[in-house]
């Protein structure tokens, strides 16, 4: 994916933005303006939901097979939360939760468009393929990932109080 795919995707949103990742640290570290976009969208009435892996969960520890160590992903999640908190905590419409699920695909959704990044054993997400999906009237992969996102959201806990 070109680096501007994420900012462009989120900038177009008018009703919802959903993100499902373990850490997604590249967004606040390499694209800090995306955080401003998320905050602005939330203030404009767009529902913004971010799901990050719970650093205490076993699912996050399992990501050690990427060759970066069993605690590295948990550290990345904590770093992402530290970068997100001052810019997004308390912003109307923006919600951040932690999940403990085994994540097979990272999801970045804006309205009826989605970037889906299937995880490949032994590779960091940045080296795995990404799919650009659009919602179809007949259903399909977009709907499958959307339903999965909602299930994870329903089981997740708030990242901060």
CSV table of C-alpha atoms in Angstrom, one decimal:
chain,number,residue,atom,x,y,z
A,1,UNK,CA,0.0,0.0,0.0
A,2,UNK,CA,1.2,3.5,-0.7
A,3,UNK,CA,1.8,5.5,2.6
A,4,UNK,CA,-0.9,7.9,1.8
A,5,UNK,CA,-3.6,5.1,1.6
A,6,UNK,CA,-4.4,5.4,5.3
A,7,UNK,CA,-4.7,9.2,5.6
A,8,UNK,CA,-6.8,9.3,2.4
A,9,UNK,CA,-9.0,6.5,3.6
A,10,UNK,CA,-9.8,8.2,6.9
A,11,UNK,CA,-10.1,11.7,5.4
A,12,UNK,CA,-13.0,10.5,3.3
A,13,UNK,CA,-15.0,9.0,6.2
A,14,UNK,CA,-18.4,10.6,6.9
A,15,UNK,CA,-20.1,8.0,9.2
A,16,UNK,CA,-17.5,5.6,10.7
A,17,UNK,CA,-13.9,4.8,11.0
A,18,UNK,CA,-12.9,1.4,12.5
A,19,UNK,CA,-9.3,0.2,13.1
A,20,UNK,CA,-8.4,-3.3,14.4
A,21,UNK,CA,-4.7,-4.0,15.0
A,22,UNK,CA,-2.3,-5.3,17.6
A,23,UNK,CA,-0.4,-2.1,17.9
A,24,UNK,CA,-0.7,-0.1,14.7
A,25,UNK,CA,2.3,1.9,16.0
A,26,UNK,CA,3.1,3.1,12.5
A,27,UNK,CA,0.1,5.4,12.5
A,28,UNK,CA,1.0,7.7,15.4
A,29,UNK,CA,4.7,7.4,14.8
A,30,UNK,CA,5.0,7.8,11.0
A,31,UNK,CA,1.6,9.5,10.3
A,32,UNK,CA,0.9,11.7,13.3
A,33,UNK,CA,-1.5,13.9,11.2
A,34,UNK,CA,-3.8,10.8,11.1
A,35,UNK,CA,-4.5,11.3,14.8
A,36,UNK,CA,-5.6,14.9,14.1
A,37,UNK,CA,-7.9,13.5,11.3
A,38,UNK,CA,-9.4,10.9,13.7
A,39,UNK,CA,-10.0,13.6,16.4
A,40,UNK,CA,-11.6,16.0,13.8
A,41,UNK,CA,-13.8,13.2,12.4
A,42,UNK,CA,-14.9,12.3,15.9
A,43,UNK,CA,-15.8,15.9,16.7
A,44,UNK,CA,-17.8,16.1,13.4
A,45,UNK,CA,-19.9,13.1,14.4
A,46,UNK,CA,-18.1,10.3,12.7
A,47,UNK,CA,-18.0,7.2,14.9
A,48,UNK,CA,-14.3,6.4,15.4
A,49,UNK,CA,-13.5,3.0,17.0
A,50,UNK,CA,-9.9,1.9,17.6
A,51,UNK,CA,-9.1,-1.6,18.8
A,52,UNK,CA,-5.6,-2.4,19.9
A,53,UNK,CA,-4.3,-5.6,21.4
A,54,UNK,CA,-4.3,-5.8,25.1
A,55,UNK,CA,-0.7,-5.9,26.1
A,56,UNK,CA,-1.5,-8.3,29.0
A,57,UNK,CA,-3.2,-10.8,26.7
A,58,UNK,CA,-1.7,-14.1,25.5
A,59,UNK,CA,-2.7,-13.2,22.0
A,60,UNK,CA,-0.3,-10.3,21.9
A,61,UNK,CA,2.5,-12.5,23.3
A,62,UNK,CA,2.0,-15.1,20.6
A,63,UNK,CA,3.1,-12.5,17.9
A,64,UNK,CA,6.6,-13.3,19.0
A,65,UNK,CA,6.9,-15.7,16.0
A,66,UNK,CA,7.7,-12.6,13.9
A,67,UNK,CA,11.2,-12.9,15.2
A,68,UNK,CA,11.0,-9.7,17.4
A,69,UNK,CA,10.6,-11.3,20.8
A,70,UNK,CA,7.6,-12.3,22.9
A,71,UNK,CA,7.3,-8.9,24.7
A,72,UNK,CA,8.0,-6.6,21.8
A,73,UNK,CA,4.4,-6.4,20.5
A,74,UNK,CA,3.2,-5.6,24.0
A,75,UNK,CA,5.7,-2.8,24.2
A,76,UNK,CA,4.6,-1.5,20.9
A,77,UNK,CA,1.0,-1.5,22.0
A,78,UNK,CA,1.9,0.5,25.2
A,79,UNK,CA,3.8,3.0,23.0
A,80,UNK,CA,0.9,3.4,20.7
A,81,UNK,CA,-1.4,4.0,23.6
A,82,UNK,CA,0.9,6.6,25.0
A,83,UNK,CA,0.9,8.4,21.7
A,84,UNK,CA,-2.9,8.1,21.2
A,85,UNK,CA,-3.9,9.1,24.7
A,86,UNK,CA,-3.0,12.9,24.7
A,87,UNK,CA,-4.5,13.4,21.2
A,88,UNK,CA,-7.7,11.2,21.4
A,89,UNK,CA,-8.7,10.6,25.0
A,90,UNK,CA,-11.9,12.5,25.7
A,91,UNK,CA,-12.5,13.5,22.1
A,92,UNK,CA,-16.3,13.1,21.4
A,93,UNK,CA,-17.0,10.2,19.1
A,94,UNK,CA,-13.6,8.6,19.5
A,95,UNK,CA,-13.4,5.3,21.4
A,96,UNK,CA,-10.4,3.1,22.1
A,97,UNK,CA,-10.6,-0.4,23.3
A,98,UNK,CA,-8.2,-3.3,24.0
A,99,UNK,CA,-8.8,-6.8,22.7
A,100,UNK,CA,-7.4,-10.2,23.5
A,101,UNK,CA,-8.3,-12.0,20.4
A,102,UNK,CA,-5.9,-13.8,18.0
A,103,UNK,CA,-5.8,-11.4,15.2
A,104,UNK,CA,-5.6,-12.9,11.7
A,105,UNK,CA,-6.2,-9.6,9.8
A,106,UNK,CA,-5.6,-6.0,10.7
A,107,UNK,CA,-8.5,-3.8,9.5
A,108,UNK,CA,-8.7,-0.1,8.6
A,109,UNK,CA,-12.2,0.9,7.6
A,110,UNK,CA,-13.8,4.1,6.6
A,111,UNK,CA,-17.5,3.9,5.7
A,112,UNK,CA,-17.8,1.4,2.8
A,113,UNK,CA,-14.1,1.1,2.1
A,114,UNK,CA,-11.6,-1.0,3.9
A,115,UNK,CA,-7.9,-1.9,3.9
A,116,UNK,CA,-7.5,-5.5,5.2
A,117,UNK,CA,-4.0,-6.7,6.0
A,118,UNK,CA,-4.0,-10.5,6.5
A,119,UNK,CA,-1.3,-11.6,8.8
A,120,UNK,CA,1.2,-14.1,7.4
A,121,UNK,CA,3.1,-16.5,9.7
A,122,UNK,CA,6.6,-15.3,10.3
A,123,UNK,CA,6.2,-11.9,8.8
A,124,UNK,CA,5.5,-8.5,10.4
A,125,UNK,CA,2.2,-7.0,9.2
A,126,UNK,CA,4.1,-4.3,7.2
A,127,UNK,CA,5.6,-7.1,5.0
A,128,UNK,CA,2.3,-8.9,4.4
A,129,UNK,CA,-0.1,-8.2,1.6
A,130,UNK,CA,-3.0,-5.8,2.0
A,131,UNK,CA,-6.4,-5.8,0.3
A,132,UNK,CA,-8.4,-2.8,-0.7
A,133,UNK,CA,-12.0,-3.7,-0.3
A,134,UNK,CA,-15.3,-2.0,-1.0
A,135,UNK,CA,-18.8,-2.9,0.3
A,136,UNK,CA,-20.9,-4.7,-2.2
A,137,UNK,CA,-24.7,-5.0,-2.2
A,138,UNK,CA,-24.3,-8.8,-2.5
A,139,UNK,CA,-22.1,-9.0,0.6
A,140,UNK,CA,-18.7,-10.6,0.5
A,141,UNK,CA,-15.3,-10.2,2.1
A,142,UNK,CA,-16.0,-6.7,3.3
A,143,UNK,CA,-19.1,-7.8,5.2
A,144,UNK,CA,-17.2,-10.8,6.7
A,145,UNK,CA,-14.5,-8.6,8.1
A,146,UNK,CA,-17.1,-6.0,9.3
A,147,UNK,CA,-19.0,-8.7,11.3
A,148,UNK,CA,-15.7,-9.9,12.7
A,149,UNK,CA,-14.8,-6.4,13.8
A,150,UNK,CA,-18.0,-5.9,15.6
A,151,UNK,CA,-17.6,-9.2,17.5
A,152,UNK,CA,-14.1,-8.2,18.7
A,153,UNK,CA,-15.4,-4.7,19.6
A,154,UNK,CA,-18.2,-6.2,21.7
A,155,UNK,CA,-15.7,-8.3,23.7
A,156,UNK,CA,-13.1,-5.6,24.1
A,157,UNK,CA,-12.6,-3.3,27.2
A,158,UNK,CA,-12.0,0.4,27.3
A,159,UNK,CA,-8.3,1.3,26.9
A,160,UNK,CA,-8.5,4.1,29.5
A,161,UNK,CA,-11.1,5.4,31.9
